[in-house]
Short mmCIF file of C-alpha atoms and ligand atoms in Angstrom, two decimals:
data_model
loop_
_atom_site.label_atom_id
_atom_site.label_comp_id
_atom_site.label_asym_id
_atom_site.label_seq_id
_atom_site.Cartn_x
_atom_site.Cartn_y
_atom_site.Cartn_z
CA UNK A 91 -7.96 -7.67 -56.80
CA UNK A 92 -10.62 -7.77 -54.05
CA UNK A 93 -10.36 -5.00 -51.50
CA UNK A 94 -9.76 -6.19 -47.96
CA UNK A 95 -12.46 -5.38 -45.39
CA UNK A 96 -11.71 -2.47 -43.09
CA UNK A 97 -11.97 -2.96 -39.33
CA UNK A 98 -11.52 -0.35 -36.60
CA UNK A 99 -10.04 -1.68 -33.35
CA UNK A 100 -10.94 0.50 -30.37
CA UNK A 101 -8.90 0.00 -27.23
CA UNK A 102 -10.53 1.07 -23.95
CA UNK A 103 -8.27 -0.80 -21.51
CA UNK A 104 -8.43 -4.02 -19.52
CA UNK A 105 -6.06 -6.95 -19.20
CA UNK A 106 -5.82 -7.69 -22.92
CA UNK A 107 -3.70 -4.62 -23.66
CA UNK A 108 -1.06 -5.31 -21.05
CA UNK A 109 2.49 -6.59 -21.21
CA UNK A 110 5.11 -7.31 -18.59
CA UNK A 111 7.40 -4.38 -18.07
CA UNK A 112 10.87 -6.02 -18.31
CA UNK A 113 12.29 -3.57 -15.74
CA UNK A 114 9.66 -3.76 -13.01
CA UNK A 115 8.04 -7.13 -13.83
CA UNK A 116 4.58 -5.62 -13.38
CA UNK A 117 1.77 -5.41 -15.93
CA UNK A 118 1.45 -2.14 -17.81
CA UNK A 119 -0.69 -1.03 -20.75
CA UNK A 120 1.19 -1.11 -24.07
CA UNK A 121 0.95 1.48 -26.81
CA UNK A 122 -1.82 0.15 -29.01
CA UNK A 123 -0.27 1.58 -32.13
CA UNK A 124 2.32 -1.21 -31.63
CA UNK A 125 -0.27 -3.98 -31.83
CA UNK A 126 1.45 -5.67 -34.82
CA UNK A 127 4.66 -5.94 -32.80
CA UNK A 128 2.84 -7.93 -30.12
CA UNK A 129 0.65 -9.96 -32.48
CA UNK A 130 2.52 -10.30 -35.78
CA UNK A 131 -0.13 -12.83 -36.95
CA UNK A 132 -2.44 -9.85 -37.55
CA UNK A 133 -0.35 -9.00 -40.61
CA UNK A 134 -1.48 -12.29 -42.21
CA UNK A 135 -5.21 -11.56 -41.94
CA UNK A 136 -6.80 -10.27 -45.12
CA UNK A 137 -8.20 -7.32 -43.20
CA UNK A 138 -7.15 -3.67 -43.18
CA UNK A 139 -6.82 -2.65 -39.53
CA UNK A 140 -7.00 0.82 -38.06
CA UNK A 141 -6.47 1.28 -34.32
CA UNK A 142 -7.82 3.90 -31.96
CA UNK A 143 -6.81 3.90 -28.29
CA UNK A 144 -8.62 5.96 -25.69
CA UNK A 145 -6.06 8.42 -24.24
CA UNK A 146 -6.33 6.96 -20.73
CA UNK A 147 -7.17 3.24 -20.94
CA UNK A 148 -8.84 1.92 -17.80
CA UNK A 149 -9.62 -1.22 -15.87
CA UNK A 150 -13.23 -1.87 -16.79
CA UNK A 151 -14.36 -1.27 -13.19
CA UNK A 152 -13.94 2.43 -14.06
CA UNK A 153 -16.33 2.28 -17.02
CA UNK A 154 -19.49 4.40 -16.71
CA UNK A 155 -22.20 5.87 -18.99
CA UNK A 156 -19.78 8.59 -20.15
CA UNK A 157 -17.48 5.89 -21.52
CA UNK A 158 -20.43 4.18 -23.24
CA UNK A 159 -21.31 7.50 -24.81
CA UNK A 160 -17.76 7.95 -26.13
CA UNK A 161 -17.56 4.41 -27.50
CA UNK A 162 -20.98 4.64 -29.19
CA UNK A 163 -20.26 8.10 -30.60
CA UNK A 164 -16.96 6.87 -32.03
CA UNK A 165 -18.63 3.91 -33.78
CA UNK A 166 -21.43 6.17 -35.03
CA UNK A 167 -19.11 8.87 -36.36
CA UNK A 168 -16.88 6.36 -38.22
CA UNK A 169 -19.66 3.95 -39.22
CA UNK A 170 -19.39 4.51 -42.98
CA UNK A 171 -15.60 4.13 -43.08
CA UNK A 172 -15.47 0.57 -41.71
CA UNK A 173 -16.99 -2.85 -42.33
CA UNK A 174 -16.87 -3.72 -38.65
CA UNK A 175 -15.62 -2.68 -35.23
CA UNK A 176 -13.75 -4.52 -32.47
CA UNK A 177 -13.82 -3.00 -28.99
CA UNK A 178 -11.13 -4.19 -26.60
CA UNK A 179 -12.45 -3.91 -23.08
CA UNK A 180 -11.81 -5.38 -19.63
CA UNK A 181 -13.97 -8.41 -19.07
CA UNK A 182 -15.35 -7.35 -15.67
CA UNK A 183 -17.98 -4.93 -16.99
CA UNK A 184 -17.92 -5.93 -20.65
CA UNK A 185 -21.47 -7.32 -20.54
CA UNK A 186 -22.77 -3.96 -19.23
CA UNK A 187 -20.95 -2.03 -21.96
CA UNK A 188 -22.09 -4.37 -24.72
CA UNK A 189 -25.70 -4.10 -23.48
CA UNK A 190 -25.45 -0.31 -23.23
CA UNK A 191 -24.09 0.04 -26.77
CA UNK A 192 -26.87 -2.15 -28.15
CA UNK A 193 -29.39 0.42 -26.84
CA UNK A 194 -27.30 3.42 -27.89
CA UNK A 195 -26.78 2.22 -31.48
CA UNK A 196 -30.15 1.08 -32.75
CA UNK A 197 -30.49 0.29 -36.43
CA UNK A 198 -26.97 -1.17 -36.44
CA UNK A 199 -26.25 -3.26 -39.52
CA UNK A 200 -22.56 -3.89 -38.97
CA UNK A 201 -20.72 -5.91 -36.32
CA UNK A 202 -19.52 -4.26 -33.12
CA UNK A 203 -17.57 -7.04 -31.39
CA UNK A 204 -16.38 -6.67 -27.81
CA UNK A 205 -13.51 -8.83 -26.69
CA UNK A 206 -10.78 -8.95 -24.06
CA UNK A 207 -8.89 -11.62 -22.19
CA UNK A 208 -8.21 -13.19 -18.84
CA UNK A 209 -4.43 -13.14 -19.40
CA UNK A 210 -2.56 -10.16 -20.89
CA UNK A 211 -1.48 -10.38 -24.52
CA UNK A 212 2.15 -10.22 -23.41
CA UNK A 213 2.00 -13.48 -21.42
CA UNK A 214 2.82 -16.91 -22.89
CA UNK A 215 -0.52 -18.63 -22.26
CA UNK A 216 -2.62 -15.63 -23.17
CA UNK A 217 -6.16 -16.11 -24.42
CA UNK A 218 -5.99 -12.57 -25.81
CA UNK A 219 -4.43 -13.42 -29.17
CA UNK A 220 -7.08 -15.93 -30.19
CA UNK A 221 -9.85 -13.70 -28.89
CA UNK A 222 -8.58 -10.69 -30.81
CA UNK A 223 -7.79 -12.50 -34.07
CA UNK A 224 -11.16 -14.25 -34.22
CA UNK A 225 -13.04 -11.10 -33.18
CA UNK A 226 -11.41 -9.32 -36.13
CA UNK A 227 -12.39 -12.15 -38.50
CA UNK A 228 -15.99 -11.92 -37.27
CA UNK A 229 -15.99 -8.13 -37.61
CA UNK A 230 -14.85 -8.55 -41.23
CA UNK A 231 -17.13 -11.47 -42.17
CA UNK A 232 -19.70 -11.12 -44.97
CA UNK A 233 -22.54 -13.44 -45.93
CA UNK A 234 -23.18 -14.77 -49.46
CA UNK A 235 -24.99 -11.56 -50.45
CA UNK A 236 -22.08 -9.40 -49.31
CA UNK A 237 -23.83 -8.08 -46.19
CA UNK A 238 -22.09 -8.25 -42.80
CA UNK A 239 -22.74 -11.65 -41.24
CA UNK A 240 -23.23 -10.15 -37.77
CA UNK A 241 -25.31 -6.98 -37.56
CA UNK A 242 -25.36 -6.19 -33.87
CA UNK A 243 -23.29 -5.65 -30.73
CA UNK A 244 -21.78 -8.96 -29.62
CA UNK A 245 -19.15 -10.39 -27.27
CA UNK A 246 -16.54 -12.84 -28.54
CA UNK A 247 -14.70 -14.82 -25.87
CA UNK A 248 -13.10 -18.28 -25.85
CA UNK A 249 -14.54 -19.69 -29.10
CA UNK A 250 -18.07 -18.34 -28.66
CA UNK A 251 -19.83 -15.26 -29.98
CA UNK A 252 -22.79 -14.08 -27.92
CA UNK A 253 -25.39 -11.35 -28.35
CA UNK A 254 -23.97 -8.61 -26.11
CA UNK A 255 -27.21 -7.80 -24.28
CA UNK A 256 -27.81 -11.49 -23.44
CA UNK A 257 -24.40 -12.09 -21.89
CA UNK A 258 -23.04 -12.20 -18.33
CA UNK A 259 -19.54 -12.70 -16.97
CA UNK A 260 -19.63 -16.01 -15.10
CA UNK A 261 -16.01 -16.73 -14.21
CA UNK A 262 -13.24 -14.63 -12.71
CA UNK A 263 -10.53 -17.09 -13.74
CA UNK A 264 -11.66 -19.50 -16.47
CA UNK A 265 -10.94 -18.61 -20.11
CA UNK A 266 -14.62 -19.42 -20.67
CA UNK A 267 -15.58 -16.27 -18.78
CA UNK A 268 -18.93 -15.48 -20.41
CA UNK A 269 -22.24 -17.15 -20.98
CA UNK A 270 -25.49 -16.24 -22.67
CA UNK A 271 -27.89 -18.22 -20.53
CA UNK A 272 -31.11 -17.67 -22.44
CA UNK A 273 -29.95 -17.39 -26.04
CA UNK A 274 -27.72 -19.78 -27.92
CA UNK A 275 -24.42 -18.38 -29.22
CA UNK A 276 -24.49 -16.42 -32.48
CA UNK A 277 -21.38 -18.29 -33.58
CA UNK A 278 -18.94 -20.92 -32.41
CA UNK A 279 -15.32 -20.89 -33.56
CA UNK A 280 -13.57 -24.16 -34.33
CA UNK A 281 -11.73 -25.05 -37.52
CA UNK A 282 -14.33 -22.79 -39.13
CA UNK A 283 -16.44 -20.06 -37.59
CA UNK A 284 -19.89 -21.60 -37.49
CA UNK A 285 -22.60 -18.95 -37.48
CA UNK A 286 -25.12 -21.12 -35.64
CA UNK A 287 -27.45 -18.44 -34.24
CA UNK A 288 -29.47 -15.80 -36.01
CA UNK A 289 -28.17 -12.26 -35.96
CA UNK A 290 -30.60 -9.50 -34.93
CA UNK A 291 -32.51 -8.02 -37.87
CA UNK A 292 -33.47 -4.39 -37.82
CA UNK A 293 -34.82 -1.96 -40.36
CA UNK A 294 -34.32 1.78 -40.41
CA UNK A 295 -31.29 3.99 -40.22
CA UNK A 296 -28.59 3.82 -37.57
CA UNK A 297 -29.53 6.13 -34.70
CA UNK A 298 -27.33 7.31 -31.88
CA UNK A 299 -28.96 7.89 -28.50
CA UNK A 300 -26.63 8.48 -25.56
CA UNK A 301 -28.68 10.37 -22.96
CA UNK A 302 -28.92 7.56 -20.46
CA UNK A 303 -30.42 8.42 -17.07
CA UNK A 304 -28.64 6.47 -14.31
CA UNK A 305 -31.22 7.19 -11.54
CA UNK A 306 -31.67 3.44 -11.10
CA UNK A 307 -31.34 1.22 -8.03
CA UNK A 308 -30.82 -2.54 -7.96
CA UNK A 309 -31.93 -4.61 -4.97
CA UNK A 310 -30.97 -8.26 -4.70
CA UNK A 311 -33.16 -10.26 -2.33
CA UNK A 312 -31.75 -12.56 0.34
CA UNK A 313 -33.46 -14.25 3.27
CA UNK A 314 -33.50 -11.81 6.20
CA UNK A 315 -33.11 -8.66 4.09
CA UNK A 316 -33.71 -5.67 6.39
CA UNK A 317 -36.04 -3.09 4.84
CA UNK A 318 -34.93 -0.49 7.36
CA UNK A 319 -31.54 -0.48 5.68
CA UNK A 320 -33.04 -0.25 2.19
CA UNK A 321 -35.88 2.20 2.94
CA UNK A 322 -34.00 5.27 1.73
CA UNK A 323 -33.75 3.79 -1.78
CA UNK A 324 -37.54 4.08 -2.21
CA UNK A 325 -37.19 7.85 -2.49
CA UNK A 326 -38.80 8.94 -5.74
CA UNK A 327 -36.90 12.26 -5.81
CA UNK A 328 -33.62 10.37 -6.21
CA UNK A 329 -34.52 6.96 -7.56
CA UNK A 330 -36.66 6.99 -10.70
CA UNK A 331 -36.65 3.22 -11.08
CA UNK A 332 -35.90 0.17 -8.99
CA UNK A 333 -34.89 -3.23 -10.31
CA UNK A 334 -35.69 -6.11 -7.95
CA UNK A 335 -33.57 -9.23 -8.33
CA UNK A 336 -36.02 -11.74 -6.90
CA UNK A 337 -36.01 -15.49 -6.35
CA UNK A 338 -36.84 -18.12 -8.97
CA UNK A 339 -39.66 -17.12 -11.31
CA UNK A 340 -39.99 -13.67 -9.68
CA UNK A 341 -40.87 -14.44 -6.07
CA UNK A 342 -40.29 -12.39 -2.91
CA UNK A 343 -41.31 -12.65 0.75
CA UNK A 344 -44.63 -11.08 1.75
CA UNK A 345 -42.97 -8.73 4.22
CA UNK A 346 -45.34 -5.94 5.35
CA UNK A 347 -42.64 -3.26 5.55
CA UNK A 348 -41.43 -4.08 2.03
CA UNK A 349 -44.99 -4.03 0.65
CA UNK A 350 -45.65 -0.61 2.20
CA UNK A 351 -42.45 0.85 0.78
CA UNK A 352 -43.14 -0.61 -2.65
CA UNK A 353 -46.78 0.52 -2.80
CA UNK A 354 -46.05 4.09 -1.85
CA UNK A 355 -43.15 4.17 -4.33
CA UNK A 356 -45.36 2.89 -7.15
CA UNK A 357 -48.15 5.31 -6.23
CA UNK A 358 -45.69 8.22 -6.47
CA UNK A 359 -44.89 7.22 -10.06
CA UNK A 360 -41.81 5.04 -9.52
CA UNK A 361 -41.04 2.26 -11.98
CA UNK A 362 -40.26 -1.21 -10.62
CA UNK A 363 -38.90 -4.05 -12.76
CA UNK A 364 -38.74 -7.64 -11.55
CA UNK A 365 -35.86 -9.83 -12.77
CA UNK A 366 -34.70 -13.19 -11.50
CA UNK A 367 -31.50 -14.07 -9.64
CA UNK A 368 -31.42 -17.35 -11.56
CA UNK A 369 -29.13 -17.37 -14.54
CA UNK A 370 -31.54 -19.33 -16.74
CA UNK A 371 -35.32 -19.22 -17.04
CA UNK A 372 -37.63 -16.25 -16.65
CA UNK A 373 -39.91 -14.24 -14.40
CA UNK A 374 -43.54 -15.37 -14.45
CA UNK A 375 -45.41 -13.03 -12.13
CA UNK A 376 -48.54 -14.57 -10.61
CA UNK A 377 -47.35 -18.16 -11.00
CA UNK A 378 -46.88 -18.35 -7.21
CA UNK A 379 -48.71 -16.49 -4.46
CA UNK A 380 -45.33 -14.88 -3.58
CA UNK A 381 -45.23 -13.00 -6.89
CA UNK A 382 -48.91 -12.16 -7.35
CA UNK A 383 -48.51 -8.99 -5.22
CA UNK A 384 -46.17 -7.68 -7.92
CA UNK A 385 -48.56 -8.59 -10.70
CA UNK A 386 -51.54 -6.90 -8.97
CA UNK A 387 -49.72 -3.67 -8.18
CA UNK A 388 -48.02 -2.75 -11.44
CA UNK A 389 -44.51 -4.13 -11.02
CA UNK A 390 -43.20 -4.87 -14.52
CA UNK A 391 -41.89 -8.29 -15.46
CA UNK A 392 -38.31 -8.36 -16.73
CA UNK A 393 -38.91 -11.83 -18.24
CA UNK A 394 -35.48 -13.32 -19.06
CA UNK A 395 -33.39 -10.13 -18.97
CA UNK A 396 -29.88 -10.43 -17.56
CA UNK A 397 -29.04 -7.99 -14.77
CA UNK A 398 -26.66 -6.18 -17.12
CA UNK A 399 -29.33 -5.75 -19.78
CA UNK A 400 -31.95 -4.74 -17.19
CA UNK A 401 -29.79 -1.96 -15.72
CA UNK A 402 -28.76 -0.52 -19.08
CA UNK A 403 -32.25 -0.87 -20.58
CA UNK A 404 -33.67 1.01 -17.59
CA UNK A 405 -31.12 3.84 -18.03
CA UNK A 406 -32.04 3.93 -21.72
CA UNK A 407 -35.81 3.90 -21.04
CA UNK A 408 -35.56 6.69 -18.43
CA UNK A 409 -33.42 8.82 -20.74
CA UNK A 410 -35.50 8.21 -23.85
CA UNK A 411 -38.84 8.86 -22.13
CA UNK A 412 -37.61 12.06 -20.41
CA UNK A 413 -40.11 11.89 -17.54
CA UNK A 414 -42.97 10.25 -19.46
CA UNK A 415 -43.45 7.18 -17.24
CA UNK A 416 -46.02 5.56 -19.54
CA UNK A 417 -43.56 5.69 -22.43
CA UNK A 418 -40.73 4.32 -20.26
CA UNK A 419 -42.94 1.38 -19.26
CA UNK A 420 -43.82 0.71 -22.91
CA UNK A 421 -40.11 0.48 -23.74
CA UNK A 422 -39.54 -1.86 -20.80
CA UNK A 423 -42.29 -4.24 -21.86
CA UNK A 424 -40.93 -4.98 -25.34
CA UNK A 425 -37.75 -6.19 -26.95
CA UNK A 426 -35.79 -3.18 -28.20
CA UNK A 427 -32.80 -4.95 -29.73
CA UNK A 428 -33.15 -8.65 -29.00
CA UNK A 429 -32.38 -8.37 -25.28
CA UNK A 430 -35.50 -10.12 -23.98
CA UNK A 431 -38.05 -12.78 -24.85
CA UNK A 432 -41.38 -11.27 -23.75
N1 LIG B 199 -10.04 -6.15 -14.16
C1 LIG B 199 -9.92 -6.33 -15.59
C2 LIG B 199 -10.93 -5.43 -16.26
O1 LIG B 199 -12.09 -5.74 -16.32
C3 LIG B 199 -10.13 -7.75 -15.96
C4 LIG B 199 -10.05 -7.99 -17.46
O2 LIG B 199 -9.57 -7.20 -18.22
O3 LIG B 199 -10.48 -9.04 -17.87
O4 LIG B 199 -10.56 -4.39 -16.74
#
C-alpha cells in the first residue's frame, strides 16, 4: 500500500484559527490539536497530518522578523520529516511573511504554503475550510517523477496559488484577498488543481539564513510631501537603506530639498531602492526626466518588486552583506528566488 504524504501544519494565528465562544459570543483562538473536530473532512484526505501551534498565536499585525526566524527555523529543522508544509497565518501581513521566508529558505525543494481566511473556521460561510484543505493538497502534491509539484514558498487563497514573494493583499473584505500582479498564478483550483505556472527551480542544498537587518525605511510619495517632516529618515547612522515608493515607472518631483537629502545620503553610503506605487508594471529609471536624477546618482531600480518583497529583500540584503554595501547592491540587482524580473 502506498504511504500517504506527510504534511506539517504550522499555526501562527490569525482569523482562520478562531471559533465563536458559545458563552461570550466573541471570537477566540481554538486549540489547534483539535483541528479534526472543526474540519472532519481532513480525515478523508490521503495525507498524514501533524500539527504544530505556536504557544501564543497572534493577529498577523504582531508578526516581525523574530517570528519569520522561528517559522523558517521550524521548517528547516523538520524539512526531512515532511513532504510539505502549510503555514496558517493572518492575511494582513501574510505577503510579508511569505516573502521573508522565501529569502530565509533558499534552495527549497518542497512546498511551504501559507494560507488563512477572511472568516474564522468556526463560522458557517467560512472560506477557511476550502483554503486549508486545498493548501494541504498542494503541500502533498507530487509530479509524474515523484518530486514535489511546488518547490517554493507560496500563498494559497480563494482558488489561486501565488508565488509568495510576488503577492500583495488587495482586499480587506473580499474572499479574493490576494493578487500577484506581475506573475501569473502557480496554480488555479477548480474541479482539479491546475498547475498553470512554473514553480521556481533552484539547485543546491537548502540553506537557512535568518539574520535580517531591519534598518530600512519606506517612503511613499504623494503630491505636497514635506521633506522637513521626512528629513530625519535620511540619517545614515540609523537608516541603512531607504525604499522610495514613487509614481508610475519610477518618477518623483524634482524638489531641491529632496535632492539634497538624497544626494548626501547616497554619498554617505546609504542604499536607495526605487519601487513603484502602481500594482502592475515596473520601474524604468531614465524613461522620463523625472526619474533620470535617480538613474544618474546611483539609486537602484526595484523593477517590478512588490512593496512586501522589496522590504524583506532589503532586510535580507543588509543582513547577508553585513556592512559590505557593494555586495548588498549586487543582491538587490538580481533575482534571488523569483521575486523580480530584472
Ligand atoms: N487581522 C487578521 C490577521 O491578519 C486578519 C486575518 O487573519 O485575515 O491576523
